[in-house]
mmCIF file of C-alpha atoms in Angstrom:
data_model
loop_
_atom_site.group_PDB
_atom_site.id
_atom_site.type_symbol
_atom_site.label_atom_id
_atom_site.label_comp_id
_atom_site.label_asym_id
_atom_site.label_seq_id
_atom_site.Cartn_x
_atom_site.Cartn_y
_atom_site.Cartn_z
ATOM 1 C CA MET N 1353 -3.651 28.157 -9.111
ATOM 2 C CA VAL N 1354 0.521 27.838 -7.891
ATOM 3 C CA PHE N 1355 3.172 29.362 -9.604
ATOM 4 C CA VAL N 1356 6.268 27.598 -10.034
ATOM 5 C CA GLU N 1357 9.236 29.287 -11.499
ATOM 6 C CA THR N 1358 10.748 25.709 -12.739
ATOM 7 C CA LYS N 1359 9.723 22.205 -14.235
ATOM 8 C CA HIS N 1360 11.192 20.752 -11.029
ATOM 9 C CA GLU N 1361 9.980 22.555 -9.176
ATOM 10 C CA LEU N 1362 6.155 21.592 -11.312
ATOM 11 C CA ILE N 1363 6.681 18.283 -10.969
ATOM 12 C CA ALA N 1364 7.486 18.267 -7.128
ATOM 13 C CA HIS N 1365 3.989 20.111 -6.470
ATOM 14 C CA ILE N 1366 2.374 17.467 -9.192
ATOM 15 C CA ASN N 1367 3.243 15.140 -6.723
ATOM 16 C CA ASP N 1368 2.635 16.431 -3.406
ATOM 17 C CA LEU N 1369 -1.115 17.105 -5.646
ATOM 18 C CA ALA N 1370 -1.313 13.057 -6.493
ATOM 19 C CA ALA N 1371 -0.252 12.815 -3.046
ATOM 20 C CA ARG N 1372 -3.309 14.071 -0.988
ATOM 21 C CA LEU N 1373 -5.568 13.444 -3.913
ATOM 22 C CA THR N 1374 -5.185 9.737 -3.638
ATOM 23 C CA THR N 1375 -5.308 10.547 0.613
ATOM 24 C CA ARG N 1376 -8.383 12.079 0.100
ATOM 25 C CA PHE N 1377 -10.814 9.501 -2.253
ATOM 26 C CA ALA N 1378 -9.119 6.805 -0.058
ATOM 27 C CA GLU N 1379 -10.100 8.342 3.720
ATOM 28 C CA GLU N 1380 -13.636 7.060 4.736
ATOM 29 C CA ASP N 1381 -16.394 8.686 4.533
ATOM 30 C CA VAL N 1382 -19.640 8.890 7.290
ATOM 31 C CA ASP N 1383 -21.491 10.508 4.402
ATOM 32 C CA GLU N 1384 -20.487 7.401 1.623
ATOM 33 C CA ARG N 1385 -21.313 5.027 5.045
ATOM 34 C CA ALA N 1386 -24.665 6.139 5.610
ATOM 35 C CA HIS N 1387 -25.896 6.172 1.283
ATOM 36 C CA MET N 1388 -24.755 2.273 1.732
ATOM 37 C CA ARG N 1389 -26.221 2.058 4.491
ATOM 38 C CA GLU N 1390 -29.881 3.053 3.692
ATOM 39 C CA LEU N 1391 -29.726 0.626 1.080
ATOM 40 C CA CYS N 1392 -28.975 -2.830 2.867
ATOM 41 C CA SER N 1393 -30.352 -4.980 5.069
ATOM 42 C CA PRO N 1394 -29.852 -5.446 8.753
ATOM 43 C CA GLU N 1395 -28.083 -8.169 8.186
ATOM 44 C CA ALA N 1396 -25.633 -6.432 5.135
ATOM 45 C CA GLN N 1397 -25.372 -3.559 7.777
ATOM 46 C CA ARG N 1398 -23.727 -4.947 10.129
ATOM 47 C CA ALA N 1399 -21.164 -6.723 7.672
ATOM 48 C CA LEU N 1400 -20.928 -3.492 6.325
ATOM 49 C CA GLU N 1401 -19.952 -2.040 9.567
ATOM 50 C CA THR N 1402 -16.188 -4.591 10.025
ATOM 51 C CA MET N 1403 -15.085 -3.488 6.169
ATOM 52 C CA SER N 1404 -12.891 -1.369 5.094
ATOM 53 C CA VAL N 1405 -12.904 0.774 1.932
ATOM 54 C CA PRO N 1406 -10.027 -1.586 0.170
ATOM 55 C CA ALA N 1407 -12.201 -4.275 1.552
ATOM 56 C CA LEU N 1408 -15.699 -3.059 -0.179
ATOM 57 C CA HIS N 1409 -13.536 -2.735 -3.642
ATOM 58 C CA LEU N 1410 -12.319 -6.086 -3.355
ATOM 59 C CA LEU N 1411 -15.916 -7.196 -3.216
ATOM 60 C CA ASP N 1412 -17.153 -4.717 -5.987
ATOM 61 C CA ALA N 1413 -14.809 -6.853 -7.483
ATOM 62 C CA LEU N 1414 -16.148 -10.084 -7.691
ATOM 63 C CA SER N 1415 -18.976 -11.267 -10.139
ATOM 64 C CA THR N 1416 -22.539 -11.537 -8.931
ATOM 65 C CA ASP N 1417 -24.019 -13.654 -11.378
ATOM 66 C CA ASP N 1418 -22.026 -17.110 -11.358
ATOM 67 C CA GLU N 1419 -23.044 -18.398 -14.597
ATOM 68 C CA GLU N 1420 -21.580 -15.550 -16.873
ATOM 69 C CA ALA N 1421 -18.999 -14.965 -15.336
ATOM 70 C CA ALA N 1422 -15.553 -17.105 -14.808
ATOM 71 C CA PRO N 1423 -15.571 -17.915 -11.744
ATOM 72 C CA MET N 1424 -12.461 -15.698 -10.049
ATOM 73 C CA ASN N 1425 -10.353 -17.407 -6.866
ATOM 74 C CA VAL N 1426 -7.731 -15.439 -4.910
ATOM 75 C CA VAL N 1427 -4.571 -14.928 -8.095
ATOM 76 C CA SER N 1428 -7.409 -13.865 -10.253
ATOM 77 C CA LEU N 1429 -8.711 -11.372 -7.980
ATOM 78 C CA ALA N 1430 -5.527 -9.964 -7.023
ATOM 79 C CA GLN N 1431 -4.471 -9.636 -11.084
ATOM 80 C CA ALA N 1432 -7.907 -7.920 -11.848
ATOM 81 C CA THR N 1433 -7.412 -5.245 -8.486
ATOM 82 C CA GLY N 1434 -4.356 -4.883 -8.479
ATOM 83 C CA VAL N 1435 -3.455 -5.579 -4.800
ATOM 84 C CA PRO N 1436 -0.723 -8.292 -4.155
ATOM 85 C CA LYS N 1437 -2.022 -12.058 -3.550
ATOM 86 C CA GLY N 1438 -0.932 -12.246 0.442
ATOM 87 C CA THR N 1439 -3.604 -8.701 0.945
ATOM 88 C CA VAL N 1440 -6.412 -10.392 -1.055
ATOM 89 C CA SER N 1441 -6.160 -13.629 1.316
ATOM 90 C CA LYS N 1442 -5.988 -11.606 4.197
ATOM 91 C CA ARG N 1443 -8.529 -9.368 3.070
ATOM 92 C CA LEU N 1444 -10.652 -12.671 1.742
ATOM 93 C CA GLN N 1445 -10.561 -13.703 4.977
ATOM 94 C CA ARG N 1446 -12.397 -10.794 6.787
ATOM 95 C CA LEU N 1447 -14.748 -11.077 4.744
ATOM 96 C CA ALA N 1448 -15.580 -14.278 4.660
ATOM 97 C CA ASP N 1449 -15.603 -13.982 8.720
ATOM 98 C CA ALA N 1450 -17.962 -11.254 8.050
ATOM 99 C CA GLY N 1451 -20.642 -13.799 5.968
ATOM 100 C CA VAL N 1452 -19.546 -11.802 2.611
ATOM 101 C CA VAL N 1453 -17.967 -14.413 0.193
ATOM 102 C CA THR N 1454 -17.617 -18.023 0.668
ATOM 103 C CA ARG N 1455 -15.214 -20.098 -0.066
ATOM 104 C CA HIS N 1456 -15.867 -23.287 -2.643
ATOM 105 C CA ARG N 1457 -13.580 -25.815 -4.618
ATOM 106 C CA ILE N 1458 -14.502 -27.219 -7.771
ATOM 107 C CA PRO N 1459 -15.256 -30.592 -7.938
ATOM 108 C CA GLY N 1460 -11.902 -32.741 -8.720
ATOM 109 C CA ASN N 1461 -9.690 -29.874 -8.487
ATOM 110 C CA ARG N 1462 -8.912 -30.022 -4.966
ATOM 111 C CA LYS N 1463 -5.948 -27.493 -4.807
ATOM 112 C CA GLU N 1464 -8.231 -24.325 -6.544
ATOM 113 C CA VAL N 1465 -10.663 -22.768 -4.103
ATOM 114 C CA HIS N 1466 -12.737 -19.815 -5.753
ATOM 115 C CA LEU N 1467 -14.939 -17.148 -4.227
ATOM 116 C CA ARG N 1468 -18.358 -15.270 -4.917
ATOM 117 C CA PRO N 1469 -20.292 -13.061 -2.910
ATOM 118 C CA THR N 1470 -23.617 -14.619 -0.728
ATOM 119 C CA THR N 1471 -26.732 -12.777 -0.789
ATOM 120 C CA VAL N 1472 -25.155 -10.132 1.852
ATOM 121 C CA GLY N 1473 -22.058 -9.517 0.057
ATOM 122 C CA LYS N 1474 -24.403 -9.089 -3.309
ATOM 123 C CA GLU N 1475 -26.016 -6.326 -1.068
ATOM 124 C CA ILE N 1476 -23.421 -4.717 -0.223
ATOM 125 C CA GLN N 1477 -21.947 -5.002 -3.778
ATOM 126 C CA ALA N 1478 -24.775 -3.469 -4.689
ATOM 127 C CA ALA N 1479 -24.545 -0.499 -2.948
ATOM 128 C CA HIS N 1480 -21.614 0.129 -3.033
ATOM 129 C CA ARG N 1481 -21.984 0.536 -6.659
ATOM 130 C CA SER N 1482 -24.765 2.092 -6.247
ATOM 131 C CA LEU N 1483 -22.216 5.074 -4.399
ATOM 132 C CA HIS N 1484 -20.014 4.788 -7.428
ATOM 133 C CA GLU N 1485 -22.851 5.632 -9.483
ATOM 134 C CA GLN N 1486 -23.408 8.419 -7.507
ATOM 135 C CA MET N 1487 -20.287 10.113 -7.068
ATOM 136 C CA GLY N 1488 -18.840 9.345 -10.848
ATOM 137 C CA THR N 1489 -21.837 11.939 -11.888
ATOM 138 C CA VAL N 1490 -20.766 14.387 -9.934
ATOM 139 C CA PHE N 1491 -16.688 13.773 -11.136
ATOM 140 C CA ASP N 1492 -18.101 13.742 -14.904
ATOM 141 C CA ASP N 1493 -19.635 17.462 -14.291
ATOM 142 C CA PHE N 1494 -16.791 18.398 -12.356
ATOM 143 C CA LEU N 1495 -14.526 17.200 -16.008
ATOM 144 C CA THR N 1496 -17.095 19.478 -18.119
ATOM 145 C CA ARG N 1497 -14.984 22.141 -17.043
ATOM 146 C CA TYR N 1498 -12.119 21.423 -19.000
ATOM 147 C CA SER N 1499 -11.562 22.085 -22.643
ATOM 148 C CA PRO N 1500 -11.148 19.068 -25.209
ATOM 149 C CA GLU N 1501 -7.870 20.002 -24.892
ATOM 150 C CA GLU N 1502 -6.427 19.633 -21.713
ATOM 151 C CA LEU N 1503 -8.990 16.645 -20.991
ATOM 152 C CA GLU N 1504 -6.972 15.013 -23.928
ATOM 153 C CA VAL N 1505 -3.687 15.880 -21.661
ATOM 154 C CA LEU N 1506 -5.291 14.775 -18.950
ATOM 155 C CA SER N 1507 -6.548 11.249 -20.533
ATOM 156 C CA ARG N 1508 -3.051 10.782 -21.775
ATOM 157 C CA VAL N 1509 -1.280 11.450 -18.034
ATOM 158 C CA LEU N 1510 -3.414 8.584 -16.529
ATOM 159 C CA ASN N 1511 -3.300 6.273 -19.350
ATOM 160 C CA ASP N 1512 0.700 6.768 -19.312
ATOM 161 C CA LEU N 1513 1.089 6.113 -15.413
ATOM 162 C CA LEU N 1514 -1.374 3.070 -15.859
ATOM 163 C CA GLN N 1515 0.970 2.112 -18.703
ATOM 164 C CA MET N 1516 4.363 2.385 -16.857
ATOM 165 C CA PRO N 1517 6.275 -0.252 -17.051
ATOM 166 C CA ARG N 1518 8.109 -2.105 -13.750
ATOM 167 C CA GLU N 1519 10.998 -3.136 -12.897
ATOM 168 C CA GLY N 1520 11.359 -4.214 -9.824
ATOM 169 C CA LEU N 1521 10.188 -2.238 -7.023
ATOM 170 C CA ARG N 1522 11.211 0.678 -9.505
ATOM 171 C CA PHE N 1523 9.133 2.457 -12.283
ATOM 172 C CA ARG N 1524 9.974 2.814 -15.586
ATOM 173 C CA PRO N 1525 8.527 5.933 -17.566
ATOM 174 C CA ASP N 1526 12.478 5.616 -20.274
ATOM 175 C CA LEU N 1527 10.122 2.672 -21.470
ATOM 176 C CA LEU N 1528 6.801 4.491 -22.589
ATOM 177 C CA ASP N 1529 6.303 3.977 -25.672
#
């Protein structure tokens, strides 16, 4: 535990920890890739090697069952993931080039393009979801070390961060309830 003398120093320390945590969980991990490769066919393994972690998360946001979910396009995928439309478009092009995603038009609508994972894409989705299931149980176990009161505070902080309104480039904590 780090001792800090002022609220300002504690806030700076929390900002540093949040940045380091973000970096740690966004890094590529050899063991994670190996876990997913073990669950994939050779064709899916080749496609997986071309994919970044953000591309995996984008693929994961696509529905695997076209019958039950509304079709997704670039705009809906951007909204669902919180990733800018331009970034989604670029990543989708790479996913399409890797044979992981297909684009299709709805009859009578020449403008809108819908997306769906290919068979290889569904295979990679399943492997990625398996990875998150494995990781999730460890995180759940980790959180059991905290009291219900501590978990309430953490839950409130994380929820407030997610709900914080934005004006242009600036987040506005003063506009929270």
